[in-house]
Coordinates of C-alpha atoms and ligand atoms in Angstrom, one line a residue:
M8 CA 161.6 -118.6 93.0
L9 CA 161.1 -116.9 96.3
V10 CA 158.6 -117.8 99.0
V11 CA 158.4 -115.4 102.0
G12 CA 156.9 -117.0 105.1
G13 CA 157.3 -120.5 106.4
G14 CA 153.8 -121.0 107.8
F15 CA 151.0 -123.3 106.5
A16 CA 150.8 -121.5 103.1
G17 CA 154.5 -121.0 102.4
M18 CA 155.4 -124.6 103.4
S19 CA 152.7 -126.1 101.3
A20 CA 153.9 -124.3 98.2
L21 CA 157.3 -125.9 98.4
P22 CA 156.6 -129.5 97.3
V23 CA 154.8 -128.2 94.2
L24 CA 157.6 -125.8 93.3
A25 CA 160.1 -128.6 93.7
R26 CA 158.5 -130.2 90.6
S27 CA 159.9 -127.5 88.4
D28 CA 163.7 -127.1 87.7
A29 CA 163.7 -123.7 89.3
R30 CA 165.8 -122.9 92.4
V31 CA 163.5 -122.2 95.3
T32 CA 164.4 -120.1 98.4
L33 CA 162.2 -119.8 101.4
V34 CA 162.7 -116.8 103.7
D35 CA 161.3 -116.6 107.2
R36 CA 162.2 -114.3 110.1
N37 CA 162.3 -117.3 112.4
V38 CA 164.3 -120.5 112.1
Y39 CA 161.1 -122.5 112.8
S40 CA 157.5 -122.8 111.5
T41 CA 154.9 -122.1 114.2
F42 CA 151.7 -124.1 114.7
Q43 CA 149.4 -121.3 115.7
P44 CA 146.4 -123.4 116.5
L45 CA 148.0 -124.7 119.7
L46 CA 149.6 -121.4 120.9
Y47 CA 146.8 -121.1 123.5
Q48 CA 148.1 -124.3 125.1
V49 CA 151.6 -122.8 125.3
A50 CA 150.1 -119.7 126.8
T51 CA 148.2 -121.7 129.5
A52 CA 151.2 -123.8 130.3
G53 CA 150.0 -127.1 128.8
L54 CA 152.6 -127.4 126.1
T55 CA 156.1 -126.1 125.9
S56 CA 157.0 -123.5 123.2
S57 CA 159.1 -126.0 121.3
D58 CA 156.2 -128.4 120.9
V59 CA 154.6 -126.0 118.4
A60 CA 157.7 -125.1 116.5
Y61 CA 159.3 -127.1 113.7
P62 CA 162.8 -126.4 112.3
L63 CA 162.7 -124.7 108.9
W64 CA 166.3 -125.7 107.8
S65 CA 165.5 -129.4 107.6
A66 CA 161.9 -128.9 106.5
T67 CA 162.8 -126.8 103.6
G68 CA 165.7 -129.0 102.6
R69 CA 163.4 -132.0 102.5
R70 CA 161.1 -130.1 100.2
G71 CA 163.8 -129.2 97.8
A72 CA 164.3 -125.6 98.8
R73 CA 167.0 -123.6 100.5
F74 CA 166.3 -121.5 103.6
R75 CA 167.3 -118.0 104.6
K76 CA 166.6 -116.8 108.1
A77 CA 165.8 -113.1 107.6
E78 CA 163.0 -110.6 107.6
I79 CA 161.9 -109.1 104.4
V80 CA 162.1 -105.3 104.7
G81 CA 161.8 -104.1 101.1
L82 CA 160.6 -105.0 97.6
D83 CA 161.7 -103.6 94.4
L84 CA 159.0 -104.8 92.1
S85 CA 160.5 -103.4 88.9
R86 CA 163.9 -105.1 89.5
R87 CA 162.2 -108.2 91.0
V88 CA 164.3 -108.0 94.1
A89 CA 163.5 -108.6 97.8
M90 CA 165.6 -106.8 100.4
L91 CA 166.3 -108.6 103.7
D92 CA 167.1 -107.2 107.1
T93 CA 170.5 -108.8 106.8
G94 CA 171.4 -106.4 104.0
E95 CA 171.2 -109.1 101.4
E96 CA 169.1 -108.8 98.3
I97 CA 167.4 -111.8 96.7
S98 CA 166.2 -111.6 93.1
Y99 CA 163.3 -113.7 91.9
D100 CA 161.4 -114.6 88.8
Y101 CA 158.2 -115.3 90.8
L102 CA 157.5 -114.3 94.4
I103 CA 154.9 -116.0 96.7
I104 CA 154.1 -113.9 99.8
A105 CA 152.8 -115.9 102.7
T106 CA 153.6 -113.8 105.7
G107 CA 150.4 -114.2 107.7
V108 CA 148.8 -111.5 109.8
S109 CA 149.1 -109.8 113.2
A110 CA 146.6 -108.3 115.6
A111 CA 144.3 -105.4 114.5
F112 CA 143.5 -103.0 117.3
F113 CA 140.9 -100.9 115.3
G114 CA 142.2 -97.7 116.8
V115 CA 141.1 -98.6 120.3
T116 CA 143.1 -96.4 122.7
G117 CA 145.7 -98.3 124.7
A118 CA 145.0 -101.7 123.1
A119 CA 148.4 -102.0 121.4
E120 CA 150.2 -100.8 124.5
H121 CA 148.4 -102.6 127.3
S122 CA 147.1 -105.9 125.9
L123 CA 148.8 -109.1 124.8
S124 CA 148.2 -110.8 121.4
L125 CA 148.5 -114.5 120.5
Y126 CA 150.0 -114.8 117.0
T127 CA 153.6 -115.9 117.6
R128 CA 155.5 -118.3 119.8
R129 CA 156.9 -115.2 121.6
D130 CA 153.4 -113.9 122.3
A131 CA 152.5 -117.2 123.8
I132 CA 155.6 -117.3 126.0
T133 CA 155.0 -113.7 127.1
L134 CA 151.4 -114.4 128.1
R135 CA 152.3 -117.6 129.9
N136 CA 155.1 -115.8 131.9
Q137 CA 152.7 -113.0 132.9
L138 CA 150.0 -115.5 133.9
M139 CA 152.5 -117.7 135.9
D140 CA 154.0 -114.7 137.5
A141 CA 150.6 -113.4 138.6
L142 CA 149.7 -116.8 140.1
E143 CA 153.1 -117.2 141.8
T144 CA 153.0 -113.8 143.5
R145 CA 149.5 -114.4 144.7
N146 CA 150.4 -117.8 145.9
E147 CA 153.2 -116.3 148.0
G148 CA 150.9 -113.6 149.3
L149 CA 153.1 -110.9 147.7
T150 CA 150.3 -109.0 146.0
D151 CA 146.6 -108.3 146.0
P152 CA 144.9 -111.7 145.8
E153 CA 142.4 -110.7 143.1
L154 CA 143.3 -111.6 139.5
D155 CA 141.2 -110.6 136.5
V156 CA 141.9 -111.8 133.0
T157 CA 140.0 -110.2 130.1
I158 CA 140.0 -111.8 126.7
V159 CA 138.7 -109.5 123.9
G160 CA 137.2 -111.3 121.0
G161 CA 134.7 -114.2 120.9
G162 CA 136.3 -116.1 117.9
A163 CA 138.0 -119.4 118.2
T164 CA 141.1 -118.0 119.9
G165 CA 139.1 -116.1 122.5
V166 CA 136.9 -119.1 123.2
E167 CA 139.8 -121.6 123.5
L168 CA 141.8 -119.4 125.7
A169 CA 138.9 -118.5 128.0
G170 CA 137.7 -122.1 128.3
T171 CA 141.2 -123.4 129.1
L172 CA 142.0 -120.7 131.6
A173 CA 138.8 -121.3 133.4
E174 CA 139.4 -125.0 133.5
M175 CA 142.9 -124.4 134.8
R176 CA 141.5 -122.3 137.6
N177 CA 138.8 -124.7 138.5
V178 CA 140.7 -128.0 138.3
A179 CA 144.5 -127.5 138.4
L180 CA 145.0 -124.5 140.7
P181 CA 144.6 -126.1 144.1
A182 CA 147.4 -128.6 143.4
V183 CA 149.8 -126.1 141.7
F184 CA 149.2 -122.9 143.5
P185 CA 147.3 -123.9 146.7
Q186 CA 147.3 -120.5 148.3
V187 CA 145.6 -118.7 145.4
D188 CA 141.9 -118.0 146.1
R189 CA 140.0 -119.4 143.1
S190 CA 137.0 -117.2 143.8
M191 CA 139.2 -114.1 143.2
F192 CA 140.6 -115.4 139.9
R193 CA 138.1 -114.2 137.3
V194 CA 138.1 -114.9 133.5
R195 CA 136.0 -112.6 131.3
L196 CA 135.4 -112.9 127.6
I197 CA 134.2 -109.8 125.8
E198 CA 132.6 -109.9 122.3
M199 CA 131.3 -106.9 120.4
G200 CA 128.8 -108.9 118.4
P201 CA 125.7 -110.8 119.6
V202 CA 127.3 -114.3 119.4
L203 CA 130.5 -116.3 120.0
L204 CA 132.0 -118.2 117.2
A205 CA 130.0 -116.2 114.6
P206 CA 130.8 -118.5 111.5
Y207 CA 129.3 -121.6 113.2
H208 CA 125.7 -122.8 113.3
D209 CA 123.6 -121.2 116.0
Q210 CA 123.2 -124.5 117.9
L211 CA 127.0 -124.7 118.3
R212 CA 127.3 -121.1 119.2
R213 CA 124.8 -121.5 122.0
Y214 CA 126.4 -124.7 123.2
T215 CA 129.8 -122.9 123.3
R216 CA 128.5 -120.0 125.3
Q217 CA 126.8 -122.3 127.8
Q218 CA 130.0 -124.4 128.2
L219 CA 132.0 -121.3 129.0
I220 CA 129.4 -120.1 131.5
D221 CA 129.3 -123.6 133.1
R222 CA 133.1 -123.3 133.5
G223 CA 132.6 -119.9 135.3
V224 CA 133.7 -117.6 132.4
E225 CA 131.9 -114.3 132.5
V226 CA 130.7 -113.9 128.9
L227 CA 129.8 -110.3 127.8
L228 CA 128.2 -110.1 124.3
N229 CA 127.3 -106.9 122.4
T230 CA 130.0 -105.2 124.4
A231 CA 132.5 -102.9 122.9
I232 CA 135.8 -101.9 124.4
K233 CA 136.5 -98.2 124.4
E234 CA 140.0 -98.2 126.0
V235 CA 142.5 -100.6 127.4
R236 CA 144.3 -99.2 130.4
P237 CA 147.1 -100.6 132.5
G238 CA 145.2 -102.8 134.9
S239 CA 141.7 -102.2 133.5
V240 CA 139.4 -102.0 130.5
L241 CA 136.9 -99.3 129.8
L242 CA 133.8 -100.3 128.0
A243 CA 131.7 -98.3 125.6
D244 CA 129.1 -97.7 128.3
E245 CA 131.9 -96.0 130.3
S246 CA 132.0 -98.8 133.0
E247 CA 135.6 -99.7 134.0
H248 CA 136.5 -103.2 134.8
R249 CA 139.7 -104.4 136.6
S250 CA 141.9 -106.4 134.2
D251 CA 145.3 -107.5 135.4
I252 CA 146.0 -109.3 132.1
T253 CA 144.1 -108.3 128.9
V254 CA 144.5 -110.5 125.8
W255 CA 143.5 -109.0 122.4
A256 CA 142.0 -111.7 120.1
A257 CA 139.6 -109.5 118.2
G258 CA 140.8 -109.1 114.6
V259 CA 143.7 -109.4 112.2
A260 CA 145.8 -106.9 110.2
G261 CA 148.0 -107.3 107.1
P262 CA 151.6 -106.4 107.1
D263 CA 152.7 -102.8 108.0
A264 CA 152.9 -100.6 105.0
G265 CA 156.7 -100.8 104.8
W266 CA 157.9 -103.4 102.5
T267 CA 154.4 -104.0 100.9
S268 CA 153.7 -100.4 100.2
G269 CA 153.8 -101.0 96.4
L270 CA 151.1 -103.7 96.6
P271 CA 147.3 -103.1 96.6
R272 CA 145.6 -103.5 100.0
G273 CA 142.1 -104.8 100.8
K274 CA 140.2 -105.0 104.1
G275 CA 142.4 -105.0 107.2
G276 CA 145.4 -104.1 105.1
R277 CA 145.7 -107.5 103.7
I278 CA 147.2 -107.9 100.2
Q279 CA 144.6 -107.8 97.4
V280 CA 144.7 -110.8 95.0
N281 CA 142.8 -111.9 91.9
A282 CA 140.9 -115.1 91.7
D283 CA 144.1 -117.0 90.7
L284 CA 145.9 -115.6 93.9
Q285 CA 148.1 -113.4 91.8
V286 CA 148.5 -110.0 93.4
T287 CA 146.2 -107.5 91.7
G288 CA 148.1 -105.5 89.1
Q289 CA 151.3 -107.6 89.5
D290 CA 152.5 -110.1 86.9
R291 CA 154.9 -112.2 89.0
V292 CA 153.8 -111.9 92.5
F293 CA 151.3 -114.1 94.3
A294 CA 150.0 -113.8 97.9
T295 CA 148.5 -116.7 99.8
G296 CA 147.2 -117.7 103.2
D297 CA 146.0 -115.2 105.8
V298 CA 147.9 -112.2 104.3
A299 CA 145.9 -112.5 101.0
I300 CA 142.4 -111.2 100.4
C301 CA 140.2 -111.8 97.4
E302 CA 137.3 -109.5 97.7
H303 CA 135.2 -111.3 95.2
E304 CA 135.4 -114.6 97.2
P305 CA 136.4 -114.0 100.8
I306 CA 137.9 -117.1 102.5
A307 CA 138.3 -117.8 106.2
Q308 CA 141.7 -117.2 107.7
L309 CA 142.3 -120.8 108.8
A310 CA 145.0 -123.5 108.3
Q311 CA 143.1 -125.4 105.6
P312 CA 142.6 -122.5 103.3
A313 CA 146.2 -121.4 103.8
I314 CA 147.4 -124.9 102.9
Q315 CA 145.2 -125.1 99.8
E316 CA 146.1 -121.5 98.7
G317 CA 149.8 -122.1 99.1
R318 CA 149.6 -125.2 96.9
H319 CA 147.5 -123.4 94.3
A320 CA 149.8 -120.4 94.0
A321 CA 152.7 -122.7 93.5
E322 CA 150.8 -124.6 90.8
Q323 CA 150.0 -121.4 89.0
V324 CA 153.7 -120.5 89.0
V325 CA 154.5 -123.9 87.5
R326 CA 151.8 -123.3 84.9
R327 CA 153.2 -119.9 84.0
L328 CA 156.7 -121.5 83.6
T329 CA 155.3 -124.0 81.2
G330 CA 153.4 -121.4 79.2
Q331 CA 149.9 -122.2 80.5
P332 CA 147.3 -119.7 81.7
T333 CA 146.6 -119.5 85.4
R334 CA 143.4 -121.0 87.0
P335 CA 141.1 -119.5 89.6
F336 CA 141.4 -120.9 93.2
H337 CA 138.4 -122.8 94.6
Y338 CA 138.4 -123.7 98.3
H339 CA 137.4 -127.2 99.2
D340 CA 135.8 -126.7 102.5
K341 CA 136.5 -129.7 104.8
G342 CA 134.8 -128.1 107.9
T343 CA 135.9 -126.1 110.9
M344 CA 136.3 -126.9 114.6
A345 CA 137.1 -125.1 117.9
T346 CA 137.7 -126.4 121.3
I347 CA 136.3 -125.0 124.6
G348 CA 138.0 -127.3 127.1
R349 CA 138.4 -130.9 128.2
R350 CA 135.9 -133.1 126.3
S351 CA 134.2 -130.0 124.9
A352 CA 134.5 -128.8 121.3
V353 CA 132.4 -128.0 118.3
V354 CA 132.8 -129.3 114.8
E355 CA 131.0 -128.3 111.7
L356 CA 131.6 -130.5 108.6
R357 CA 130.8 -130.0 105.0
G358 CA 127.2 -131.1 104.2
G359 CA 125.9 -129.7 107.5
L360 CA 127.1 -132.4 109.9
R361 CA 127.6 -130.9 113.3
L362 CA 129.3 -132.5 116.3
R363 CA 129.8 -131.2 119.9
G364 CA 131.1 -132.5 123.2
T365 CA 133.5 -135.5 123.7
I366 CA 133.4 -136.8 120.2
A367 CA 134.1 -133.3 118.7
W368 CA 136.9 -132.9 121.2
F369 CA 138.6 -136.2 120.2
A370 CA 138.2 -135.1 116.5
W371 CA 139.8 -131.8 117.3
L372 CA 142.7 -133.5 119.1
G373 CA 143.3 -136.0 116.3
L374 CA 143.2 -133.4 113.6
H375 CA 145.6 -131.1 115.4
L376 CA 148.1 -133.9 115.9
V377 CA 147.8 -134.8 112.1
Y378 CA 148.5 -131.2 111.1
L379 CA 151.4 -130.6 113.5
L380 CA 154.7 -130.7 111.6
G381 CA 157.2 -133.3 112.7
N382 CA 156.8 -136.6 114.5
R383 CA 158.7 -135.4 117.6
N384 CA 156.1 -132.6 118.0
R385 CA 153.2 -135.0 117.5
V386 CA 154.5 -137.5 120.1
V387 CA 155.4 -134.8 122.7
T388 CA 152.2 -132.9 122.1
L389 CA 150.1 -136.0 122.5
V390 CA 151.9 -136.9 125.7
N391 CA 151.7 -133.3 127.1
L392 CA 148.0 -132.9 126.3
A393 CA 147.2 -136.4 127.6
W394 CA 149.1 -135.6 130.8
R395 CA 147.4 -132.3 131.1
Y396 CA 143.9 -133.6 130.8
L397 CA 144.4 -136.9 132.8
T398 CA 146.3 -135.3 135.7
W399 CA 144.7 -131.8 135.8
S400 CA 143.5 -132.1 139.3
R401 CA 146.9 -133.3 140.6
G402 CA 148.7 -130.4 139.0
G403 CA 150.3 -132.4 136.3
G404 CA 148.9 -130.3 133.5
V405 CA 150.7 -127.1 134.3
I406 CA 154.3 -126.8 133.0
V407 CA 156.0 -124.4 135.4
G408 CA 159.3 -122.4 135.0
D409 CA 160.3 -119.4 133.0
D410 CA 160.8 -119.3 129.2
V411 CA 162.6 -116.2 128.0
P412 CA 160.9 -114.7 124.9
E413 CA 163.0 -114.2 121.9
K414 CA 163.7 -110.9 120.3
R415 CA 160.7 -111.1 118.0
Ligands
FAD7 C1 146.0 -118.4 118.3 C2 145.5 -118.9 117.0 C3 144.8 -120.1 116.9 C4 144.3 -120.6 115.7 N1 143.6 -121.7 115.7 C5 143.3 -122.3 114.5 C6 142.6 -123.5 114.5 O1 142.2 -124.1 115.5 N2 142.3 -124.0 113.2 C7 142.6 -123.4 112.1 O2 142.3 -123.9 111.0 N3 143.3 -122.2 112.1 C8 143.6 -121.7 113.3 N4 144.3 -120.5 113.3 C9 144.6 -119.8 112.0 C10 145.8 -120.4 111.3 O3 146.8 -120.6 112.2 C11 146.2 -119.5 110.2 O4 145.1 -119.3 109.3 C12 147.4 -120.0 109.5 O5 148.5 -120.1 110.3 C13 147.7 -119.1 108.3 O6 148.9 -119.6 107.7 P1 149.9 -118.6 106.9 O7 150.9 -119.5 106.3 O8 149.1 -117.7 106.0 O9 150.5 -117.7 108.0 P2 151.4 -118.0 109.2 O10 151.1 -119.4 109.7 O11 151.1 -116.9 110.2 O12 152.9 -118.0 108.7 C14 153.5 -116.7 108.4 C15 155.0 -116.9 108.4 O13 155.6 -115.7 107.8 C16 156.7 -115.3 108.6 N5 156.9 -113.8 108.4 C17 156.0 -112.9 108.7 N6 156.4 -111.7 108.3 C18 157.7 -111.9 107.7 C19 158.6 -111.1 107.1 N7 158.5 -109.7 107.0 N8 159.8 -111.6 106.7 C20 160.0 -113.0 106.8 N9 159.1 -113.8 107.3 C21 157.9 -113.3 107.8 C22 156.3 -115.7 110.0 O14 157.5 -115.8 110.9 C23 155.6 -117.0 109.8 O15 156.4 -118.1 109.9 C24 144.7 -119.9 114.5 C25 145.5 -118.7 114.5 C26 145.9 -118.2 115.8 C27 146.7 -117.0 115.8

């Protein structure tokens, strides 16, 4: 049994597969599993990069699987063999693909070259380093005092990043970088559609927009980006806006053709699956989590769906091994949440219950701590976030110092 990808989906498949007698191997290109929902805190210097990473060697061992650190680079579906970048080949009886997604630039000129994404630990470190460098050089008077940060995409990532950056500027900056002129540090959030947080109830969307505006974020709705240039963004109406740092948080794409070229693709290049999560047209290959798309029943690309899909795919493999037919996947929606800043979040629960403000923020904090893998990460994250929000104005909430990004 081979599982590729040690994120929410891949990791939740392991305990189920452990119930069978089969030998299970998990392959991931990193030696750790990344907790993406808190990457924006790493990018804004509230958490260290190790707080959101959990070692896969020990985590897979405890779940009865062995681990290979490698990138999958090829698949021979007829021989049932996966090729790794280490040159090794791994054969499988059943394969579960759980490799997540990356940024989709929708063909916007310069977007891939001149903007930063936020999908990996490396992305978060790169963004944090650019941000800290920009603030440091302005603090020392070494460069033009103006600093414009543009975030493209008004989904949860864009909202969380814009809100936290604005709060950092408003509250923490005077203590950490006293020479930086706050009035010259601008945070802009650009969304092509008419609303922020489109999947949420209109009341929560309006609350989110107002909270961002209150924090001094310039929110541009119904605004398309035509081009990202070094140092600026060009909008569809041909107006050009200075942008020292541009973050692209506006869409997701499946894996590059390469190793998945033999598999059917749906919207955004994600892998097309049937209702039971088996890859369409394939007998022994399942795809789960963000990378999978079932066009009959689209499911949000969030942690809970990925966890439930990972478990379901593994259960179907076990059913097949015991001669039973597979079952369709049904998502049990437990609700969604997004945070805007300190004591400000939105929560939408099943049954229409909606929360916002402080209570929603504590719910967001609690849930993220529960879902983080590893007790050390939970304790350290709780301490770092508590420290951040209790000591913002004294500069305590900004972790300074360089972190060198890894190769990938
Ligand atoms: C910035 C950000 C914030 C988010 N915030 C929230 C939130 O608040 N709430 C929420 O519910 N969801 C949130 N999400 C979405 C959530 O994180 C994803 O839906 C979830 O991580 C998907 O899980 P996954 O297992 O499918 O993929 P991932 O978690 O992305 O895991 C994929 C794994 O596959 C590995 N991999 C990829 N390609 C290869 C390869 N070729 N070979 C080997 N290994 C490979 C990667 O290293 C990775 O470990 C957020 C996502 C982002 C990016």
